Short mmCIF file of C-alpha atoms in Angstrom, two decimals:
data_model
loop_
_atom_site.label_atom_id
_atom_site.label_comp_id
_atom_site.label_asym_id
_atom_site.label_seq_id
_atom_site.Cartn_x
_atom_site.Cartn_y
_atom_site.Cartn_z
CA MET O 6 -24.90 20.63 -7.84
CA VAL O 7 -24.53 23.73 -6.73
CA ALA O 8 -25.70 26.42 -8.65
CA ASN O 9 -24.03 29.32 -7.13
CA TYR O 10 -21.47 27.92 -4.84
CA HIS O 11 -19.22 30.85 -4.21
CA PRO O 12 -19.71 33.70 -1.88
CA GLU O 13 -19.82 37.09 -2.72
CA PRO O 14 -16.49 39.24 -3.00
CA MET O 15 -14.23 40.91 -0.20
CA ALA O 16 -14.77 44.50 -0.65
CA ALA O 17 -11.60 44.26 0.40
CA THR O 18 -8.29 42.53 -0.16
CA LEU O 19 -6.85 40.53 2.74
CA GLU O 20 -3.72 41.21 4.43
CA ARG O 21 -4.62 38.42 7.26
CA ILE O 22 -6.29 35.24 7.77
CA SER O 23 -8.09 35.03 10.91
CA ALA O 24 -10.18 32.04 12.03
CA PRO O 25 -13.27 33.50 10.63
CA ASP O 26 -11.73 34.38 7.31
CA LEU O 27 -10.22 30.77 7.43
CA ARG O 28 -13.27 29.13 8.15
CA ARG O 29 -15.32 31.45 5.75
CA VAL O 30 -11.62 29.32 2.88
CA VAL O 31 -13.32 26.15 4.29
CA ASP O 32 -16.96 26.60 3.48
CA VAL O 33 -15.61 28.30 0.06
CA TYR O 34 -13.34 24.35 -0.54
CA ARG O 35 -16.40 22.27 0.39
CA ASP O 36 -18.86 23.65 -2.02
CA ALA O 37 -16.65 24.00 -5.07
CA LEU O 38 -15.72 20.53 -4.59
CA ARG O 39 -19.92 19.96 -4.51
CA ALA O 40 -20.01 21.90 -7.69
CA HIS O 41 -16.28 19.25 -9.68
CA GLN O 42 -17.39 17.03 -7.26
CA GLU O 43 -18.19 14.60 -10.93
CA GLU O 44 -16.37 16.77 -12.90
CA LEU O 45 -12.95 15.16 -10.29
CA ASN O 46 -15.02 11.82 -10.28
CA LEU O 47 -14.69 11.56 -14.39
CA LEU O 48 -11.31 12.34 -13.90
CA ASN O 49 -10.08 9.25 -12.20
CA VAL O 50 -7.95 6.89 -13.43
CA TYR O 51 -5.07 6.86 -11.15
CA PRO O 52 -4.19 4.49 -8.51
CA VAL O 53 -7.95 2.88 -10.33
CA PRO O 54 -10.75 4.11 -12.53
CA ASP O 55 -12.66 4.06 -10.14
CA GLY O 56 -14.45 7.24 -10.26
CA ASP O 57 -14.51 8.43 -7.06
CA THR O 58 -11.83 11.18 -5.73
CA GLY O 59 -14.31 13.73 -5.93
CA THR O 60 -17.05 11.92 -3.72
CA ASN O 61 -13.84 11.66 -1.16
CA MET O 62 -12.49 14.39 -1.02
CA ALA O 63 -16.10 16.70 -1.18
CA LEU O 64 -16.82 14.23 2.06
CA THR O 65 -13.61 14.91 3.22
CA LEU O 66 -14.24 18.29 3.14
CA GLU O 67 -17.87 17.34 4.77
CA SER O 68 -16.49 16.11 7.96
CA VAL O 69 -14.62 19.21 8.21
CA CYS O 70 -17.20 21.30 7.77
CA GLY O 71 -19.38 19.91 10.62
CA GLU O 72 -16.88 20.15 12.96
CA LEU O 73 -16.23 24.40 12.44
CA ASP O 74 -19.84 24.74 13.65
CA SER O 75 -19.05 25.33 17.11
CA ALA O 76 -15.17 26.41 16.41
CA LYS O 77 -14.53 29.80 16.74
CA GLY O 78 -10.90 30.97 17.72
CA MET O 79 -8.23 30.39 14.94
CA THR O 80 -6.91 27.28 17.77
CA GLU O 81 -9.97 25.66 17.97
CA VAL O 82 -11.24 26.42 14.57
CA CYS O 83 -6.81 24.54 13.53
CA HIS O 84 -8.05 21.57 15.47
CA ALA O 85 -11.73 21.08 13.45
CA ILE O 86 -10.13 21.32 10.84
CA ALA O 87 -7.24 18.98 11.45
CA HIS O 88 -9.53 16.74 13.09
CA GLY O 89 -12.78 16.57 11.29
CA SER O 90 -9.73 15.95 8.05
CA LEU O 91 -8.30 12.72 9.57
CA MET O 92 -11.74 11.88 10.49
CA GLY O 93 -13.86 12.21 7.46
CA ALA O 94 -10.89 11.81 5.62
CA ARG O 95 -11.31 8.57 2.79
CA GLY O 96 -9.95 6.67 0.78
CA ASN O 97 -6.42 8.17 -0.64
CA SER O 98 -7.32 11.12 -2.00
CA GLY O 99 -8.97 12.25 1.38
CA VAL O 100 -5.77 10.70 3.48
CA ILE O 101 -3.39 13.33 1.33
CA LEU O 102 -6.27 16.01 0.86
CA SER O 103 -6.07 16.09 5.53
CA GLN O 104 -2.07 16.24 5.56
CA ILE O 105 -2.54 18.55 3.88
CA LEU O 106 -5.28 20.35 5.68
CA ARG O 107 -3.61 19.47 8.72
CA GLY O 108 -0.55 20.94 7.51
CA LEU O 109 -1.73 24.15 7.30
CA ALA O 110 -4.10 24.25 10.07
CA ASP O 111 -1.40 23.22 12.56
CA THR O 112 1.09 25.97 11.32
CA PHE O 113 -2.01 28.06 11.37
CA ALA O 114 -2.63 27.24 14.98
CA PRO O 115 -0.60 29.25 17.01
CA LEU O 116 -1.49 32.35 15.46
CA GLU O 117 -3.71 34.68 15.97
CA ALA O 118 -3.83 35.65 12.02
CA ALA O 119 -2.42 34.00 9.72
CA THR O 120 -0.28 36.64 7.72
CA GLY O 121 2.21 35.82 3.77
CA PRO O 122 4.71 34.44 5.41
CA GLU O 123 3.33 31.79 7.88
CA LEU O 124 0.72 30.92 4.69
CA VAL O 125 4.19 29.73 2.77
CA VAL O 126 4.83 27.56 6.20
CA GLY O 127 2.30 26.22 5.75
CA LEU O 128 2.17 25.31 1.83
CA ARG O 129 5.78 23.79 3.23
CA ARG O 130 4.15 21.54 6.16
CA ALA O 131 0.96 20.74 4.00
CA ALA O 132 3.84 19.56 1.40
CA ASP O 133 5.83 17.23 3.62
CA ALA O 134 2.45 15.88 5.27
CA ALA O 135 1.39 14.31 2.13
CA TYR O 136 4.54 12.97 0.45
CA GLN O 137 4.80 11.83 4.38
CA ALA O 138 0.99 9.52 4.13
CA VAL O 139 1.85 8.11 1.20
CA LEU O 140 4.56 4.58 1.31
CA ARG O 141 5.47 5.03 -2.06
CA PRO O 142 5.29 7.95 -3.58
CA VAL O 143 3.88 8.85 -7.16
CA GLU O 144 4.93 11.82 -9.39
CA GLY O 145 2.67 12.87 -11.37
CA THR O 146 -0.92 13.50 -8.73
CA ILE O 147 -1.32 15.00 -6.12
CA LEU O 148 0.72 15.16 -4.21
CA THR O 149 4.00 17.12 -7.38
CA VAL O 150 1.14 19.20 -7.19
CA VAL O 151 1.44 19.93 -3.44
CA ARG O 152 4.83 20.16 -3.25
CA ARG O 153 5.36 22.40 -6.67
CA SER O 154 3.21 25.18 -5.09
CA ALA O 155 5.08 24.93 -1.96
CA GLU O 156 8.24 26.29 -4.01
CA ALA O 157 5.87 28.67 -5.97
CA ALA O 158 4.95 29.63 -2.30
CA GLU O 159 8.92 29.82 -1.56
CA THR O 160 9.85 31.25 -4.44
CA ALA O 161 7.83 34.13 -4.75
CA SER O 162 8.61 35.03 -0.55
CA GLY O 163 12.55 34.83 -1.75
CA ASN O 164 11.47 37.52 -4.30
CA GLY O 165 10.31 40.03 -1.40
CA ASP O 166 6.32 38.98 -2.35
CA SER O 167 5.08 38.73 1.12
CA SER O 168 1.34 39.52 1.20
CA LEU O 169 -1.32 36.95 0.30
CA ALA O 170 -2.68 37.75 -2.63
CA GLY O 171 0.35 37.42 -3.90
CA ILE O 172 2.02 34.25 -2.93
CA LEU O 173 -1.65 32.44 -3.68
CA GLU O 174 -1.67 33.88 -7.40
CA ASN O 175 2.19 32.80 -7.43
CA VAL O 176 1.02 29.78 -6.27
CA SER O 177 -2.36 29.43 -8.07
CA THR O 178 -0.27 29.19 -11.10
CA ALA O 179 1.95 27.42 -10.03
CA ALA O 180 -0.73 24.69 -9.03
CA ARG O 181 -3.03 24.99 -12.28
CA ASP O 182 0.36 23.49 -13.96
CA ALA O 183 1.38 21.25 -11.98
CA VAL O 184 -1.52 19.94 -12.56
CA ALA O 185 -1.10 20.13 -16.85
CA SER O 186 2.13 18.28 -16.11
CA THR O 187 0.51 14.95 -14.69
CA PRO O 188 -0.46 13.43 -17.85
CA GLU O 189 3.61 13.62 -18.91
CA LEU O 190 4.21 12.08 -14.77
CA LEU O 191 1.78 9.17 -15.17
CA PRO O 192 2.18 7.88 -18.38
CA VAL O 193 -2.13 6.70 -16.98
CA LEU O 194 -2.68 9.63 -17.83
CA ALA O 195 -1.61 10.52 -21.27
CA GLU O 196 -3.13 7.10 -22.79
CA ALA O 197 -6.65 8.13 -20.99
CA GLY O 198 -5.92 12.10 -22.35
CA VAL O 199 -6.76 13.69 -18.77
CA VAL O 200 -4.68 15.16 -15.87
CA ASP O 201 -5.14 14.22 -12.30
CA ALA O 202 -7.87 14.63 -10.55
CA GLY O 203 -6.41 14.33 -6.33
CA GLY O 204 -4.05 17.38 -8.65
CA GLN O 205 -7.07 18.52 -9.45
CA GLY O 206 -8.99 18.70 -6.82
CA PHE O 207 -5.66 20.44 -5.41
CA THR O 208 -6.68 23.48 -7.41
CA LEU O 209 -9.91 24.28 -6.34
CA LEU O 210 -7.98 24.74 -2.30
CA ILE O 211 -6.24 27.29 -3.50
CA ASP O 212 -9.16 29.59 -5.41
CA ALA O 213 -11.12 28.90 -2.16
CA PHE O 214 -8.16 30.66 -1.03
CA LEU O 215 -7.64 33.65 -3.06
CA ASN O 216 -12.15 34.56 -3.18
CA VAL O 217 -11.65 34.97 0.71
CA VAL O 218 -8.22 37.55 1.15
CA ASP O 219 -9.00 38.53 -3.00
CA GLY O 220 -12.24 38.56 -4.32
CA ARG O 221 -11.87 36.21 -7.17
CA ALA O 222 -14.57 33.23 -8.61
CA VAL O 223 -13.66 30.44 -7.94
CA PRO O 224 -14.00 28.66 -12.00
CA GLU O 225 -17.16 26.89 -12.35
CA PRO O 226 -16.97 23.56 -13.04
CA GLN O 227 -16.54 21.92 -16.82
CA VAL O 228 -20.28 20.13 -16.69
CA VAL O 229 -22.25 22.12 -18.83
CA ALA O 230 -25.59 21.42 -17.17
CA ALA O 231 -26.63 20.39 -13.38
CA PRO O 232 -26.45 16.07 -14.22
CA ALA O 233 -29.11 14.90 -13.24
CA SER O 234 -28.95 11.21 -13.59
CA VAL O 235 -26.23 11.19 -10.07
CA ALA O 236 -28.74 13.71 -8.78
CA ALA O 237 -31.26 10.97 -9.02
CA HIS O 238 -28.35 8.44 -8.76
CA MET O 239 -27.54 9.56 -5.29
CA ALA O 240 -31.08 9.97 -3.86
CA GLY O 241 -31.34 6.36 -4.76
CA GLY O 242 -34.16 7.54 -7.83
CA ASP O 243 -34.32 7.10 -11.26
CA PRO O 244 -31.06 8.24 -12.97
CA SER O 245 -32.47 10.33 -15.35
CA SER O 246 -34.05 10.33 -18.54
CA LEU O 247 -31.09 10.38 -21.09
CA ARG O 248 -30.45 7.35 -21.03
CA TYR O 249 -26.84 6.02 -21.64
CA GLU O 250 -23.02 7.32 -21.15
CA VAL O 251 -20.77 8.59 -24.16
CA MET O 252 -17.67 8.80 -23.55
CA TYR O 253 -14.43 9.54 -26.45
CA LEU O 254 -10.74 10.41 -26.74
CA LEU O 255 -10.89 12.98 -29.49
CA ASP O 256 -8.16 14.26 -31.29
CA ALA O 257 -8.87 17.46 -32.76
CA PRO O 258 -8.17 21.59 -32.74
CA ASP O 259 -9.17 23.28 -29.93
CA GLU O 260 -10.84 26.08 -31.78
CA THR O 261 -13.23 22.79 -32.99
CA ILE O 262 -14.29 22.72 -29.48
CA SER O 263 -17.00 24.38 -28.96
CA GLY O 264 -18.67 23.24 -31.75
CA LEU O 265 -19.10 20.31 -30.00
CA LYS O 266 -19.93 21.98 -26.82
CA GLU O 267 -22.75 23.96 -28.31
CA THR O 268 -23.71 20.44 -30.39
CA TRP O 269 -23.52 19.14 -27.39
CA SER O 270 -25.70 20.58 -25.83
CA SER O 271 -28.94 19.89 -27.54
CA ILE O 272 -29.27 16.22 -27.11
CA GLY O 273 -27.85 16.07 -23.76
CA ASP O 274 -26.01 16.95 -19.95
CA SER O 275 -23.86 15.96 -17.72
CA ILE O 276 -21.05 17.56 -20.48
CA VAL O 277 -16.91 17.81 -19.69
CA VAL O 278 -14.83 18.40 -22.01
CA VAL O 279 -11.74 18.17 -21.07
CA GLY O 280 -7.89 18.70 -21.94
CA GLY O 281 -5.84 20.56 -24.92
CA GLU O 282 -3.36 20.99 -27.83
CA GLY O 283 -5.38 19.16 -29.93
CA VAL O 284 -6.28 15.83 -27.62
CA TRP O 285 -9.95 15.81 -25.92
CA ASN O 286 -11.59 13.48 -23.16
CA CYS O 287 -15.18 13.85 -23.41
CA HIS O 288 -18.55 12.75 -21.87
CA VAL O 289 -21.79 13.93 -22.42
CA HIS O 290 -25.15 11.94 -20.77
CA THR O 291 -27.44 11.24 -24.21
CA ASN O 292 -30.48 9.06 -25.34
CA ASP O 293 -29.26 10.32 -29.39
CA ILE O 294 -25.44 7.84 -29.07
CA GLY O 295 -25.35 8.69 -32.78
CA ALA O 296 -25.42 12.27 -32.43
CA ALA O 297 -23.16 12.82 -30.23
CA ILE O 298 -20.61 10.28 -32.45
CA GLU O 299 -21.15 12.95 -34.74
CA ALA O 300 -20.14 15.76 -33.15
CA GLY O 301 -16.62 14.03 -32.32
CA ILE O 302 -16.39 13.56 -35.69
CA GLU O 303 -17.23 17.03 -37.67
CA ALA O 304 -14.88 18.19 -34.87
CA GLY O 305 -12.21 15.63 -35.22
CA LYS O 306 -11.67 12.05 -35.44
CA PRO O 307 -13.03 10.36 -32.48
CA ASN O 308 -11.78 7.07 -30.57
CA LYS O 309 -11.64 5.00 -28.03
CA ILE O 310 -15.79 5.29 -27.84
CA ARG O 311 -17.34 4.20 -24.48
CA VAL O 312 -21.33 4.10 -24.38
CA THR O 313 -22.06 3.24 -21.00
CA ASP O 314 -26.37 2.12 -19.43
CA LEU O 315 -26.98 4.69 -17.16
CA VAL O 316 -29.84 2.29 -15.69
CA GLU O 317 -27.84 -0.58 -15.41
CA GLN O 318 -24.97 1.48 -14.34
CA VAL O 319 -27.50 2.64 -11.35
CA GLU O 320 -28.66 0.20 -10.60
CA GLU O 321 -25.89 -2.23 -9.94
CA GLU O 322 -24.29 1.39 -7.80
CA GLN O 323 -27.94 1.39 -5.67
CA TRP O 324 -27.57 -2.19 -4.87
CA VAL O 325 -24.64 -1.50 -3.33
CA ARG O 326 -25.11 1.02 -1.15
CA GLU O 327 -28.38 -0.37 0.15
CA HIS O 328 -26.52 -3.49 0.81
CA ALA O 329 -23.46 -0.25 2.64
CA ARG O 330 -26.72 1.02 4.78
CA GLY O 331 -27.19 -1.38 7.42
CA ALA O 332 -23.29 -3.37 7.71
CA LEU O 333 -22.14 -1.77 10.42
CA GLY O 334 -25.26 -2.17 12.70
CA SER O 335 -26.78 -5.74 10.67
CA TYR O 336 -23.45 -7.47 10.82
CA SER O 337 -21.89 -7.66 14.60
CA ALA O 338 -21.00 -10.70 15.65
CA PRO O 339 -24.00 -11.09 19.07
CA GLU O 340 -22.75 -10.08 22.35
CA THR O 341 -19.83 -11.46 24.07
CA GLU O 342 -18.01 -11.87 27.20
CA ARG O 343 -15.04 -9.79 27.27
CA LEU O 344 -12.17 -10.49 25.20
CA THR O 345 -7.87 -10.16 24.83
CA THR O 346 -8.11 -9.33 21.48
CA GLY O 347 -10.97 -8.01 18.57
CA VAL O 348 -11.66 -7.75 14.28
CA VAL O 349 -13.07 -5.72 12.12
CA ALA O 350 -13.20 -6.31 9.05
CA ALA O 351 -14.45 -3.88 5.36
CA ALA O 352 -16.49 -5.72 3.26
CA VAL O 353 -20.28 -5.60 1.40
CA GLY O 354 -22.50 -8.18 0.67
CA GLU O 355 -24.97 -9.63 2.77
CA GLY O 356 -23.21 -13.24 2.00
CA LEU O 357 -19.46 -12.55 3.18
CA ALA O 358 -20.93 -10.79 5.66
CA ARG O 359 -22.54 -13.38 7.30
CA MET O 360 -18.88 -15.02 6.70
CA LEU O 361 -17.43 -13.04 8.17
CA THR O 362 -18.79 -12.90 11.74
CA SER O 363 -18.85 -16.61 12.07
CA MET O 364 -15.36 -16.99 11.74
CA GLY O 365 -14.32 -13.86 14.46
CA VAL O 366 -15.32 -11.12 13.30
CA ASN O 367 -16.90 -8.53 15.78
CA HIS O 368 -18.17 -5.64 13.47
CA VAL O 369 -18.89 -5.58 9.75
CA ILE O 370 -18.20 -1.83 8.67
CA ALA O 371 -18.97 -1.60 4.56
CA GLY O 372 -16.51 -1.24 2.05
CA GLY O 373 -14.24 -1.83 -0.78
CA GLN O 374 -13.41 -1.21 -4.34
CA SER O 375 -16.86 0.75 -5.19
CA MET O 376 -16.66 2.34 -1.33
CA ASN O 377 -14.17 3.62 0.69
CA PRO O 378 -15.41 4.33 4.49
CA SER O 379 -14.20 7.08 6.95
CA THR O 380 -11.80 6.74 9.37
CA ALA O 381 -14.68 7.61 11.90
CA GLN O 382 -16.35 5.22 10.48
CA ILE O 383 -13.63 2.10 11.21
CA LYS O 384 -12.86 4.46 14.60
CA GLU O 385 -16.57 3.56 15.94
CA ALA O 386 -16.43 -0.08 15.09
CA VAL O 387 -13.33 -0.24 16.84
CA ASP O 388 -14.74 1.28 20.10
CA ARG O 389 -17.96 -1.41 19.95
CA CYS O 390 -15.10 -3.89 20.04
CA PRO O 391 -15.22 -5.62 23.55
CA SER O 392 -11.93 -5.53 23.59
CA ASP O 393 -8.12 -2.60 24.41
CA ALA O 394 -7.25 -4.16 21.18
CA VAL O 395 -8.24 -4.75 17.97
CA ILE O 396 -6.58 -6.29 14.34
CA VAL O 397 -9.03 -3.94 11.28
CA LEU O 398 -9.01 -6.18 8.49
CA PRO O 399 -9.72 -3.29 4.64
CA ASN O 400 -9.17 -5.78 2.53
CA ASN O 401 -9.66 -3.23 0.06
CA LYS O 402 -5.30 -1.30 -0.57
CA ASN O 403 -7.40 2.23 -0.66
CA ILE O 404 -9.08 1.65 2.71
CA VAL O 405 -5.64 0.15 4.43
CA PRO O 406 -4.15 4.59 5.06
CA VAL O 407 -7.59 5.20 5.88
CA ALA O 408 -7.26 2.16 8.89
CA GLN O 409 -3.60 3.35 9.75
CA GLN O 410 -5.14 6.63 11.26
CA VAL O 411 -7.79 5.30 13.84
CA ASP O 412 -4.96 3.68 16.45
CA ALA O 413 -3.98 6.92 17.44
CA LEU O 414 -7.86 8.46 17.98
CA THR O 415 -8.79 5.23 20.23
CA ASP O 416 -7.82 4.46 23.71
CA ALA O 417 -7.80 0.72 22.41
CA GLN O 418 -4.49 -0.54 20.64
CA VAL O 419 -5.26 -1.35 17.24
CA GLU O 420 -2.68 -3.10 14.76
CA ILE O 421 -3.92 -3.42 11.03
CA VAL O 422 -3.55 -6.69 9.04
CA ALA O 423 -3.41 -4.89 5.23
CA THR O 424 -5.09 -7.31 3.33
CA ASN O 425 -6.59 -6.81 -0.26
CA SER O 426 -9.13 -9.23 -0.21
CA VAL O 427 -11.66 -10.44 1.82
CA VAL O 428 -10.30 -13.76 1.19
CA GLU O 429 -7.05 -12.85 2.58
CA ALA O 430 -8.54 -11.95 5.24
CA LEU O 431 -11.03 -15.57 5.47
CA ALA O 432 -6.80 -16.95 6.11
CA ALA O 433 -6.14 -14.69 8.16
CA LEU O 434 -9.07 -15.36 11.03
CA VAL O 435 -8.21 -19.01 10.46
CA ALA O 436 -5.20 -18.04 12.81
CA TYR O 437 -6.98 -15.62 14.07
CA ASP O 438 -7.33 -16.04 18.35
CA PRO O 439 -9.81 -13.63 20.35
CA ARG O 440 -7.92 -14.70 23.53
CA ALA O 441 -4.66 -14.15 22.73
CA GLU O 442 -2.21 -11.07 22.53
CA ILE O 443 -3.48 -8.65 19.97
CA GLY O 444 0.95 -8.59 18.74
CA VAL O 445 0.69 -13.08 18.32
CA ASN O 446 -2.18 -12.67 16.63
CA VAL O 447 -1.18 -10.06 13.65
CA GLY O 448 1.52 -12.33 13.53
CA ALA O 449 -0.58 -14.97 12.63
CA MET O 450 -2.98 -13.92 10.77
CA THR O 451 -0.11 -11.36 8.69
CA GLU O 452 1.62 -14.88 7.70
CA ALA O 453 -1.52 -16.32 7.11
CA ALA O 454 -2.98 -13.96 4.45
CA GLY O 455 0.47 -13.38 3.28
CA ARG O 456 -0.07 -17.65 1.87
CA VAL O 457 -3.24 -16.89 -0.03
CA ARG O 458 -3.05 -15.71 -3.43
CA ALA O 459 -6.71 -13.90 -4.23
CA GLY O 460 -7.74 -12.57 -7.89
CA GLU O 461 -11.01 -11.40 -8.58
CA VAL O 462 -13.41 -11.96 -12.33
CA THR O 463 -14.85 -9.01 -13.65
CA GLN O 464 -16.18 -6.98 -16.28
CA ALA O 465 -13.80 -4.28 -18.34
CA VAL O 466 -15.72 -1.34 -18.90
CA ARG O 467 -13.41 0.43 -21.89
CA ASP O 468 -11.19 -0.67 -24.54
CA SER O 469 -6.48 -1.32 -22.73
CA ASN O 470 -4.18 -2.72 -23.55
CA ALA O 471 -2.53 -5.44 -19.85
CA GLU O 472 -0.12 -8.26 -19.33
CA CYS O 473 -2.83 -10.80 -21.58
CA GLY O 474 -2.53 -8.11 -24.03
CA PRO O 475 -6.12 -5.95 -25.99
CA ILE O 476 -8.83 -5.23 -23.55
CA THR O 477 -11.84 -4.91 -25.32
CA GLU O 478 -15.02 -3.21 -23.14
CA GLY O 479 -17.25 -5.93 -22.05
CA ASP O 480 -15.01 -8.34 -21.40
CA TRP O 481 -14.73 -10.68 -18.66
CA ILE O 482 -10.92 -10.30 -17.30
CA ALA O 483 -9.15 -12.36 -14.48
CA ILE O 484 -7.46 -10.12 -12.07
CA SER O 485 -4.93 -10.91 -9.32
CA GLU O 486 -2.02 -8.91 -7.36
CA ASP O 487 0.39 -9.29 -10.95
CA GLY O 488 -2.38 -7.63 -13.30
CA ILE O 489 -4.88 -9.17 -15.80
CA HIS O 490 -4.01 -12.33 -16.71
CA VAL O 491 -7.44 -13.26 -18.79
CA ALA O 492 -9.91 -11.03 -21.05
CA ALA O 493 -12.07 -13.91 -22.21
CA ASN O 494 -16.04 -13.63 -23.58
CA THR O 495 -17.68 -15.50 -20.59
CA ALA O 496 -16.93 -14.86 -16.68
CA ALA O 497 -16.81 -18.94 -16.59
CA GLU O 498 -13.64 -19.17 -19.34
CA ALA O 499 -12.27 -15.79 -17.81
CA ALA O 500 -12.33 -18.10 -13.62
CA PHE O 501 -10.86 -21.14 -15.62
CA GLY O 502 -7.52 -19.42 -16.46
CA LEU O 503 -8.19 -17.43 -13.20
CA VAL O 504 -7.53 -20.75 -11.04
CA ASP O 505 -5.30 -21.91 -13.70
CA LYS O 506 -2.71 -19.61 -12.55
CA LEU O 507 -3.28 -18.65 -9.17
CA ILE O 508 -2.95 -22.79 -8.42
CA ASP O 509 0.47 -24.76 -7.95
CA ASP O 510 1.91 -27.80 -6.88
CA GLU O 511 1.99 -26.12 -2.92
CA THR O 512 -2.00 -25.38 -3.62
CA GLU O 513 -4.27 -27.52 -0.93
CA LEU O 514 -7.75 -24.98 -1.02
CA VAL O 515 -8.97 -22.77 -3.94
CA THR O 516 -12.42 -21.07 -2.40
CA VAL O 517 -15.34 -19.35 -4.69
CA LEU O 518 -16.76 -16.24 -3.40
CA VAL O 519 -19.84 -16.26 -5.25
CA GLY O 520 -20.82 -12.18 -6.54
CA ALA O 521 -23.99 -11.18 -6.64
CA ASP O 522 -25.16 -12.10 -10.60
CA ALA O 523 -23.02 -14.34 -11.05
CA ARG O 524 -24.97 -16.76 -13.80
CA PRO O 525 -25.18 -20.59 -11.74
CA ALA O 526 -24.28 -22.23 -14.52
CA ASP O 527 -20.52 -20.88 -14.57
CA THR O 528 -19.72 -21.09 -11.15
CA THR O 529 -21.77 -25.88 -12.06
CA ARG O 530 -18.42 -25.20 -14.69
CA LEU O 531 -16.28 -23.50 -12.58
CA SER O 532 -16.41 -25.97 -9.64
CA GLU O 533 -16.04 -28.83 -12.96
CA HIS O 534 -13.58 -27.71 -14.30
CA LEU O 535 -11.70 -27.48 -11.53
CA ALA O 536 -12.56 -31.16 -10.05
CA PHE O 537 -11.43 -33.08 -13.15
CA ASN O 538 -8.05 -30.36 -13.41
CA TYR O 539 -7.59 -30.36 -9.83
CA PRO O 540 -8.58 -33.36 -8.50
CA GLN O 541 -6.18 -33.50 -5.27
CA ILE O 542 -7.67 -30.21 -3.93
CA GLU O 543 -10.32 -29.35 -1.96
CA VAL O 544 -13.41 -27.20 -3.14
CA GLU O 545 -15.18 -24.38 -1.22
CA VAL O 546 -17.79 -22.37 -2.83
CA HIS O 547 -19.95 -19.97 -0.89
CA GLU O 548 -23.24 -17.16 -2.01
CA GLY O 549 -21.07 -13.20 -1.02
CA ASP O 550 -23.56 -11.63 -2.31
CA GLN O 551 -20.55 -9.04 -3.30
CA PRO O 552 -21.29 -6.72 -6.46
#
């Protein structure tokens, strides 16, 4: 974590933003996202609780700063911002953020320096671009926050305030109010007791503008101490001497929270307490689980208590990174003659990569629920294909919007077959013909993928409720695109429920992709269940090695 990440205040309030000023805004925003990364990740429960919003936004800004190295004039700086954010966008939050930055950059590019009225135009352009980037906009997300920010800027301008500082002050207030209201618009946030992570990340951009324009300090993150476990995790080392992560929702009067934080600071670090008006989401790393929970009991009423062993968690995530590092280079198909249509696919796991390349994929890039490849990584794989036309199989909903940016950035013709799982990709590849035109392949592969009903078995990381009823942390759950169908005590029982849900009278083949930590006994039990209950169906079992 960056300890002192915001620069010294400006000597005088700016009335115009020049190219160097804009570069400074980007640098401040990058450092703010770095510092708040863990806080934003912990808030991330929508669209899925994968805890990567802060990471994706920070990595997107790292790409922008990389592009800014040699940019000087306003046109060059704005081009670097637009191009760097597009190429470095990761996940839904990164893609939306890239559109916000591009909206501002496209507005400022023709100018020698931007004044208050141009900032108003830029924010409106940014909000419109953000909404256009999402197929089905959802209120209560970063979209709501950037839209209300643009509306506040327009209102301030309409009331006669044309100063940068005045407009930004109004925007800052509106953005924070919008973030605070996100749980009212998105029930999943209210249930978790958090605000939207992406919206919170956007407010830091306005803070960065205010820092450069008016010398105001960027807010410090709500993490009291540097998260040693996260730093070690990112470095691939020992996670921390503090082994356990304790989280719970706390119903407590606001005035008791300072006492909770003080107690926690004596027993742990990575302390995050977010919320207000009597409802708080509390997080700490500690070796004293009992004391962490007792502090909550003294403050109020803790509920939905979750304790995670950080050592086991980091070992799993480290496994993912180790397998991802070589995915692009290690899992490229052998050089071949020029093809009419090539294929790039995203996946994690040696077994899955081998399967995909054996079925015609030219390059496999590391990507899945635990990690989202950038636009630049997908473009690199596309450019390496021995063809002028390339199909991308994202194999995850979060990667689809990133992949859709690539066509405009390469000389190759790029089309997306929007697969949401590797199983769908395998079905699509059965219909793939490298000698056929891309349009023919897209039609055939989309139709083939559409005939697949895919699901997965994984373990619940928190108590919740779903279509199947109450779920307890540690339950094995069966998930398909229709929701969570089964919560069971064992992975095998969850798998039984999943295949029973997916199989119908038209089913001819069941493909089982076995994860890295699956128990052979469970795989055998699943095969026996299928053979006994569905003797007419062919079953294929493959070692996918996915986490």
